[in-house]
mmCIF file of C-alpha atoms in Angstrom:
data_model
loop_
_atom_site.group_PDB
_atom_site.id
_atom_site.type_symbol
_atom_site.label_atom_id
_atom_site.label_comp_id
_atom_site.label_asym_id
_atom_site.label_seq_id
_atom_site.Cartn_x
_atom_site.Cartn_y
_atom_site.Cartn_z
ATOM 1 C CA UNK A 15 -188.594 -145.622 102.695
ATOM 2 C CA UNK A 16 -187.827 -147.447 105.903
ATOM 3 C CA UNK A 17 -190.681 -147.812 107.742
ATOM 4 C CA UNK A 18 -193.228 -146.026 105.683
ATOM 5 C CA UNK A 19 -196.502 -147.588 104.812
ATOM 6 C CA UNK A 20 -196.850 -147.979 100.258
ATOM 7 C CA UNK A 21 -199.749 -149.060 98.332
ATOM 8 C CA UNK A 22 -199.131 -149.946 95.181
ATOM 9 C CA UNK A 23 -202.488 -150.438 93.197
ATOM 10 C CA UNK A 24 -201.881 -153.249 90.668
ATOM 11 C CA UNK A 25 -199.025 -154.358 92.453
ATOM 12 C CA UNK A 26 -199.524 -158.127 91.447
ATOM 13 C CA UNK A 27 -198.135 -157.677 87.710
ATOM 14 C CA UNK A 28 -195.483 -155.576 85.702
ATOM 15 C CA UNK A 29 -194.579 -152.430 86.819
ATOM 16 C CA UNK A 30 -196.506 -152.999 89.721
ATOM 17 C CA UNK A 31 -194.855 -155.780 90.957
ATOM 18 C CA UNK A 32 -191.486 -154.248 90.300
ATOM 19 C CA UNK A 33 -191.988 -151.749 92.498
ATOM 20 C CA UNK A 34 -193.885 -153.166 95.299
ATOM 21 C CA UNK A 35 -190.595 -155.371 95.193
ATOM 22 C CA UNK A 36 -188.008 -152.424 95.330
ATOM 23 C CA UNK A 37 -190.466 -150.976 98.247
ATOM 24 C CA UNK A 38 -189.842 -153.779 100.094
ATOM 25 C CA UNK A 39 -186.056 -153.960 99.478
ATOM 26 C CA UNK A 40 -186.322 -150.634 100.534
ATOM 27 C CA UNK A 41 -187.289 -151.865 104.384
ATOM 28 C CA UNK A 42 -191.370 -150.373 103.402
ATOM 29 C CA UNK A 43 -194.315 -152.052 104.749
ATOM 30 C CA UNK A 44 -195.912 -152.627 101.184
ATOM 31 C CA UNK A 45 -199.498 -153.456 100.734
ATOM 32 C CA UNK A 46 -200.533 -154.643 97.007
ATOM 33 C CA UNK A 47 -203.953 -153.477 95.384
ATOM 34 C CA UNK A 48 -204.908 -155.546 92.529
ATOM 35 C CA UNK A 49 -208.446 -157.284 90.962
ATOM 36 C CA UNK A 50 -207.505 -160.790 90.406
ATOM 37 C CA UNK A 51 -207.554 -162.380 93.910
ATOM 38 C CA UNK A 52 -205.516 -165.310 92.532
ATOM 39 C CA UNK A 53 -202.657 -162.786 91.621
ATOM 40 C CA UNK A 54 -202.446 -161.019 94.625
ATOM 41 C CA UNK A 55 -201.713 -164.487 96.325
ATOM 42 C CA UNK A 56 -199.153 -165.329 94.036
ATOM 43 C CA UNK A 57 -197.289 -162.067 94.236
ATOM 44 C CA UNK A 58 -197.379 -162.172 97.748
ATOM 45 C CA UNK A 59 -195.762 -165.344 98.205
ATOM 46 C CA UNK A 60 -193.593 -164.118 95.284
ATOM 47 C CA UNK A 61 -192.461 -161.124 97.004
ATOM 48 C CA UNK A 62 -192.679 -162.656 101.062
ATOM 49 C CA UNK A 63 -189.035 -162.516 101.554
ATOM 50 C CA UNK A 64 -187.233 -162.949 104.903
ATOM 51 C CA UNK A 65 -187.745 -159.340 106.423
ATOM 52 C CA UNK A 66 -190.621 -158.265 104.241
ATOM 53 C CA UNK A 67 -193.612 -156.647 105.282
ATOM 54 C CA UNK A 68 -196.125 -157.407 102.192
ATOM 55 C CA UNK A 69 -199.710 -157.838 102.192
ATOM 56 C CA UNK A 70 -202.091 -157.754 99.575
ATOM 57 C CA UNK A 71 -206.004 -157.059 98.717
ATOM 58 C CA UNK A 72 -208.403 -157.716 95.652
ATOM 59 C CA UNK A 73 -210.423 -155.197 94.639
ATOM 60 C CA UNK A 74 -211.804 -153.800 91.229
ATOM 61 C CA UNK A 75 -210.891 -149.752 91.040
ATOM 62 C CA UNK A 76 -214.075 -149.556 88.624
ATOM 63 C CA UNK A 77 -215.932 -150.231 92.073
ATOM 64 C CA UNK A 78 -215.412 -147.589 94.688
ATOM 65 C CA UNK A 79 -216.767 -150.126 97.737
ATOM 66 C CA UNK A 80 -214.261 -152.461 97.123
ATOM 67 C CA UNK A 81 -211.538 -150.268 97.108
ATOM 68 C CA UNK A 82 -212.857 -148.682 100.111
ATOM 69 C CA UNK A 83 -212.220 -152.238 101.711
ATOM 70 C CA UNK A 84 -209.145 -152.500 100.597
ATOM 71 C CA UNK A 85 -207.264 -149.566 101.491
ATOM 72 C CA UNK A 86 -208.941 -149.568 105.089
ATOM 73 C CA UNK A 87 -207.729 -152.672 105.874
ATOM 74 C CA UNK A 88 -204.154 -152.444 104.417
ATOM 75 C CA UNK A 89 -203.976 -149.404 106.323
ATOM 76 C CA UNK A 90 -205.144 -151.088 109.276
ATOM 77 C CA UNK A 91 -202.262 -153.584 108.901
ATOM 78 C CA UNK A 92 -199.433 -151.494 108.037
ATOM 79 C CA UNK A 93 -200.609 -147.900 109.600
ATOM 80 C CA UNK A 94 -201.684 -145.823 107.643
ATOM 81 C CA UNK A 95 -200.856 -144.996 104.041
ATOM 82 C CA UNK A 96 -197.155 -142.791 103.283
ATOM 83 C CA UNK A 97 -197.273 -143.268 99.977
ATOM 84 C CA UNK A 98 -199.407 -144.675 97.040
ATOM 85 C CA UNK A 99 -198.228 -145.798 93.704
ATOM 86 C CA UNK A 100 -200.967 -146.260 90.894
ATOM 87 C CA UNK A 101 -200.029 -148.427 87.833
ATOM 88 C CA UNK A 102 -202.934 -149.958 86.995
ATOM 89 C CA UNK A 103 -204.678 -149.519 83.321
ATOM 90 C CA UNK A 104 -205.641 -151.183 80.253
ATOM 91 C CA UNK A 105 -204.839 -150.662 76.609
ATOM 92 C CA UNK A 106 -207.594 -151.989 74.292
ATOM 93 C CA UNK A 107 -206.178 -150.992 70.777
ATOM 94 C CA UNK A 108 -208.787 -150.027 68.261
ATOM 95 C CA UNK A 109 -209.115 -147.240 65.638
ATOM 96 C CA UNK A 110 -211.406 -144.592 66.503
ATOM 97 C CA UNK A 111 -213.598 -145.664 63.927
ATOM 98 C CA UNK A 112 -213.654 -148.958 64.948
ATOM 99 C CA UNK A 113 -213.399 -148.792 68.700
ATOM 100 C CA UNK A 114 -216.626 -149.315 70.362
ATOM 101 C CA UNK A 115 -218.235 -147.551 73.157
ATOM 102 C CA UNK A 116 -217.979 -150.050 76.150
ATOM 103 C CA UNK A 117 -214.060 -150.025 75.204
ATOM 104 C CA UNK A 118 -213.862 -146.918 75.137
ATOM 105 C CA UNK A 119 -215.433 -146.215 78.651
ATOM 106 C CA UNK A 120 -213.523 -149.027 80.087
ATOM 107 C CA UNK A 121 -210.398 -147.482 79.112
ATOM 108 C CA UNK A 122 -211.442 -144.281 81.035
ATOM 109 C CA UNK A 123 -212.823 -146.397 83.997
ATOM 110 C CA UNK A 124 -209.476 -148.072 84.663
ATOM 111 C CA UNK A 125 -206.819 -145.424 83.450
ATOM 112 C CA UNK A 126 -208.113 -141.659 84.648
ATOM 113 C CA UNK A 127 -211.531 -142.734 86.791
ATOM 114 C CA UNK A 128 -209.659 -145.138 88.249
ATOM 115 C CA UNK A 129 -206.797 -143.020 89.640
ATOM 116 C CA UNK A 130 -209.453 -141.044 91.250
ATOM 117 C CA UNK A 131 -211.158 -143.714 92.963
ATOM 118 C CA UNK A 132 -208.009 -144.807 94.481
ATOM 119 C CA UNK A 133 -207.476 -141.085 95.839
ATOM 120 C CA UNK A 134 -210.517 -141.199 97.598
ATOM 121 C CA UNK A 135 -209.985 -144.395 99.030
ATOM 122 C CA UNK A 136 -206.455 -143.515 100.220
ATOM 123 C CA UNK A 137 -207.151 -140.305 101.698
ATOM 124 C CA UNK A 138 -208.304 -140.663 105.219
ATOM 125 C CA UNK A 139 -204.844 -142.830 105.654
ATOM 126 C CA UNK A 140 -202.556 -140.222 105.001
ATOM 127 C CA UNK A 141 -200.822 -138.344 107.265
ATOM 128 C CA UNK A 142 -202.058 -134.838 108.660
ATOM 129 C CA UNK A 143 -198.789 -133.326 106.829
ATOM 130 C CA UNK A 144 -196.860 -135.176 103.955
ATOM 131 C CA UNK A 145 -197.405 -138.286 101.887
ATOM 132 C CA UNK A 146 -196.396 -138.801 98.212
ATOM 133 C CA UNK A 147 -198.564 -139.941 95.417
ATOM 134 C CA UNK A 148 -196.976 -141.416 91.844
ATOM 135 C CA UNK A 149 -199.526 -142.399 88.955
ATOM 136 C CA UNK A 150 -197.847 -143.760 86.033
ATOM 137 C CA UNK A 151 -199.282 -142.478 82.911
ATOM 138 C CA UNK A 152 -197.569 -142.958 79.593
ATOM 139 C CA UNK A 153 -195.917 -140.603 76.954
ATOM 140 C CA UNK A 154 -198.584 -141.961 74.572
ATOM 141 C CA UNK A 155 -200.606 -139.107 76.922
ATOM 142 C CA UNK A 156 -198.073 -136.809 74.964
ATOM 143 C CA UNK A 157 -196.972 -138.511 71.773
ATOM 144 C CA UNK A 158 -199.828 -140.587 70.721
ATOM 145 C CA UNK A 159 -199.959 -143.782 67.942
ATOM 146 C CA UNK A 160 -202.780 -144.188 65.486
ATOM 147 C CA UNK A 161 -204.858 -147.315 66.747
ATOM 148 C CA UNK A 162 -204.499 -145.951 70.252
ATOM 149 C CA UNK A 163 -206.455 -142.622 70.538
ATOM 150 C CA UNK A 164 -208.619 -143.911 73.584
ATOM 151 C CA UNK A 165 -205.528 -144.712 75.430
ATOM 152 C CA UNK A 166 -203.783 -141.557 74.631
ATOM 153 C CA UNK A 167 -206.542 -139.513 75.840
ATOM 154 C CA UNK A 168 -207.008 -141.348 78.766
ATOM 155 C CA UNK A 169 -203.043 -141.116 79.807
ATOM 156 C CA UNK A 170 -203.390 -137.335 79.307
ATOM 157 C CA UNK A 171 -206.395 -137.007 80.984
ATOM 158 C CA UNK A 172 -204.692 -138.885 84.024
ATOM 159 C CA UNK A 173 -201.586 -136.164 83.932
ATOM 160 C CA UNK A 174 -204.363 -133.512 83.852
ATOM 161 C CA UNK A 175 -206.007 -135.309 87.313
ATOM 162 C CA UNK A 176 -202.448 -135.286 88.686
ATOM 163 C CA UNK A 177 -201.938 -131.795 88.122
ATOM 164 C CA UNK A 178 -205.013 -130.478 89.552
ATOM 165 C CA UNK A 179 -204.959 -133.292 93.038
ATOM 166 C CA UNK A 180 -201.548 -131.820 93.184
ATOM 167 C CA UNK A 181 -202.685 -128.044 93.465
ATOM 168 C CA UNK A 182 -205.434 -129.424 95.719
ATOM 169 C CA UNK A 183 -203.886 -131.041 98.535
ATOM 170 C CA UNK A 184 -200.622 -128.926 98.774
ATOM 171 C CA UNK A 185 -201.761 -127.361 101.766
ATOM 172 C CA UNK A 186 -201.259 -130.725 103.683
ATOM 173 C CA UNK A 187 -197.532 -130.861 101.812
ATOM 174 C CA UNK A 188 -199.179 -134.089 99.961
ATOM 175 C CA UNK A 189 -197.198 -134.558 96.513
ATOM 176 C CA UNK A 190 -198.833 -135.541 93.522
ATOM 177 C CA UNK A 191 -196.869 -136.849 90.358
ATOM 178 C CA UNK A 192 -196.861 -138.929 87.431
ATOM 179 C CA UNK A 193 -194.136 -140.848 85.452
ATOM 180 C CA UNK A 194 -194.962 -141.350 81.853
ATOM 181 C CA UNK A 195 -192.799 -144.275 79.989
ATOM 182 C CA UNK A 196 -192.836 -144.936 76.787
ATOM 183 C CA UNK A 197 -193.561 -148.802 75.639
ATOM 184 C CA UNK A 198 -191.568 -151.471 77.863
ATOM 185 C CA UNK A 199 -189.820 -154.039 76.223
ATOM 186 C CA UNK A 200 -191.563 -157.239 77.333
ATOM 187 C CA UNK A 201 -192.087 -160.380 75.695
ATOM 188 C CA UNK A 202 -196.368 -158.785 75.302
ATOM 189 C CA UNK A 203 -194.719 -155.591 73.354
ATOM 190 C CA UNK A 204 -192.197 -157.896 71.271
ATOM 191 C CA UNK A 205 -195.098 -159.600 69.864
ATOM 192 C CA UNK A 206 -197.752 -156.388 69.052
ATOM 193 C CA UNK A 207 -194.722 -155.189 67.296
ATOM 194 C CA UNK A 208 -194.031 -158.619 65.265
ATOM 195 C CA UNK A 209 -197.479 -158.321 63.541
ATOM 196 C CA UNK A 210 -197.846 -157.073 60.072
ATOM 197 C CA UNK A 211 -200.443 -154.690 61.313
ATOM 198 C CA UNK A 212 -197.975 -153.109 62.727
ATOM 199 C CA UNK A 213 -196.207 -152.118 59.418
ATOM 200 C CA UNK A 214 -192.641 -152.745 60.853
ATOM 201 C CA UNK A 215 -193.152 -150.132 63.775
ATOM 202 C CA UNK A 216 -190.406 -149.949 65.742
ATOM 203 C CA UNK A 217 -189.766 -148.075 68.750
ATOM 204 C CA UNK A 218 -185.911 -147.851 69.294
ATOM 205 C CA UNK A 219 -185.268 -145.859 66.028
ATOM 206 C CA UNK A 220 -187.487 -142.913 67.066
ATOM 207 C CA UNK A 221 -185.550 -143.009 70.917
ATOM 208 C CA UNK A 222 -182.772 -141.158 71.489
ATOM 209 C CA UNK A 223 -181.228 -143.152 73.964
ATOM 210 C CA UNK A 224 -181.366 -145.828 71.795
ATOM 211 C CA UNK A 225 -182.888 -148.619 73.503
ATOM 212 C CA UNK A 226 -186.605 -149.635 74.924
ATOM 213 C CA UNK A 227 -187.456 -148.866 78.576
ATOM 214 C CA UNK A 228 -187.691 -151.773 80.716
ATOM 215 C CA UNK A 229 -189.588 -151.635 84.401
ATOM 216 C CA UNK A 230 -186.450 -150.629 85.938
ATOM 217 C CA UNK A 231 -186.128 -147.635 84.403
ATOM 218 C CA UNK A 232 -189.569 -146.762 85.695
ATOM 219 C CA UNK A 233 -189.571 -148.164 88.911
ATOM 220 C CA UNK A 234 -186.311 -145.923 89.689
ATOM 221 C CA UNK A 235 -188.444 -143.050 88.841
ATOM 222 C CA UNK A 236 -191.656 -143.613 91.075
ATOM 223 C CA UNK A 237 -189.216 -144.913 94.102
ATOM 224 C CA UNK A 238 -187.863 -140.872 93.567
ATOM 225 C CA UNK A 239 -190.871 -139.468 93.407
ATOM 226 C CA UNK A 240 -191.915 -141.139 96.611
ATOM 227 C CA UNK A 241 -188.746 -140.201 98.331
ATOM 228 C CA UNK A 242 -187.778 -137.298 100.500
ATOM 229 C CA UNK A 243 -185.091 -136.511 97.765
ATOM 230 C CA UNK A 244 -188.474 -134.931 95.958
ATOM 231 C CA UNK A 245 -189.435 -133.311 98.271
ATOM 232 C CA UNK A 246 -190.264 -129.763 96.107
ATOM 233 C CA UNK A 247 -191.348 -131.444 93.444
ATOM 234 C CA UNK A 248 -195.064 -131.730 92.492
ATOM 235 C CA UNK A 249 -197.769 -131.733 90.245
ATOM 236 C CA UNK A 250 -195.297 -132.686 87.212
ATOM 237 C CA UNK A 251 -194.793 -135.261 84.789
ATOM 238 C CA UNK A 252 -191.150 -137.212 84.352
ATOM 239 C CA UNK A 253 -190.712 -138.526 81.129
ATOM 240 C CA UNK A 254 -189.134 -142.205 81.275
ATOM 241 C CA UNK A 255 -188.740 -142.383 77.554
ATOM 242 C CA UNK A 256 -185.364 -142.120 76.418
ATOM 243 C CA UNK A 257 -186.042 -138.652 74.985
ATOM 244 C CA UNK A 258 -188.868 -139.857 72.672
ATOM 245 C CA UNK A 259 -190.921 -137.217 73.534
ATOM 246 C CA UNK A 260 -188.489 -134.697 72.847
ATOM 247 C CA UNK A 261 -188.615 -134.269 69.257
ATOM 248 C CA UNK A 262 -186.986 -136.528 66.312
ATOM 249 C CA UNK A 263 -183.255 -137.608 67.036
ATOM 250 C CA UNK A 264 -180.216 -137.116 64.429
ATOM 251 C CA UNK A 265 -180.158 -139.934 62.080
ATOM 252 C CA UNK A 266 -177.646 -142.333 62.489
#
């Protein structure tokens, strides 16, 4: 990725950050997209390491204007736009019978709407010929949990968008993929699963590999995807789930 121009849209928290910081370990010129102004100055100090070519833009993807801001003048700064990475969403956990209808929209407005927003706003910055795109979905979008059914639909609904932008724009050799992880283990996931609502859920039993992802594991996966190593690869989804989508594993 030396010398190519990434975007990583909410690139000033988890996943995002991870990978706007292997981007710029990579020798990219990495521009971060996130809403919370404050953030994005943190994480660029955070990631403004001797050699790095980081800079960083609020804007809300629920608004297309400010997105249109954004991306025109990160490409301004960096050239153009080689690759974009989108990992921003929300997860608002509610039963369908209890969630209500501005969660439910917002979920949609962030997770598949929002993906589609950022398109638009990337496209004129792309290259003539080539350019990779990477949404990161979830293998809820394939394996969904009760109390999540707005999420779910809204991850499979983005994998859906990914597959059809991919069909779209192969004429310009423009790649379009998705990585879909199952739940990370951070401190935010160790505590949902400590509550007795939960009913002693537990995620490593029903994983093959026998362990929780962590951002690593998902970060290696977009940082292929962007790469020239996938270069005949498109309009997929790679699982990053330890085989949990796969079907139940052998009992230990």
């Amino acid at each position: 990725m030396i010398g190519k121009s990434v975007f990583v849209v909410g690139g000033a928290s988890g996943i995002g950050l991870a990978a706007a910081r292997h981007f710029i370990a990579c020798g990219a010129a990495t521009t971060i997209v996130d809403v919370s102004a404050e953030k994005v100055e943190v994480a660029k100090r955070t990631l403004a390491v001797p050699g790095a070519r980081v800079q960083g833009y609020a804007a809300d993807i629920r608004e297309p204007a400010s997105l249109q801001l954004a991306f025109a003048q990160g490409a301004a700064g960096h050239g153009g736009v080689d690759a974009l990475v989108f990992t921003a969403g929300v997860l608002l956990p509610a039963t369908l019978s209890e969630m209500t209808d501005a969660d439910y929209d917002m979920t949609f407005d962030v997770n598949t709407k929002g993906f589609w927003r950022c398109f638009q706003a990337a496209e004129p910055y792309f290259p003539d010929i080539g350019g990779a795109i990477v949404a990161v979905s979830s293998a809820a979008g394939q394996r969904p949990k009760a109390g999540n059914g707005a999420y779910a639909a809204s991850k499979a609904a983005l994998q859906f968008l990914v597959r059809t932008l991919a069909l779209e724009v192969a004429h310009r050799q423009l790649r379009v993929n998705c990585v879909a992880p199952s739940m990370l283990d951070t401190p935010m996931t160790k505590k949902i699963l400590a509550s007795p609502s939960e009913g002693k859920f537990t995620l490593t039993s029903a994983t093959p590999l026998g362990r929780m992802c962590i951002p690593a594991d998902v970060v290696q996966a977009i940082a292929f995807l962007c790469s020239d190593q996938a270069s005949f690869i498109t309009g997929t989804t790679l699982a990053v789930d330890g085989g949990s989508t796969a079907g139940v594993p052998l009992a230990s």
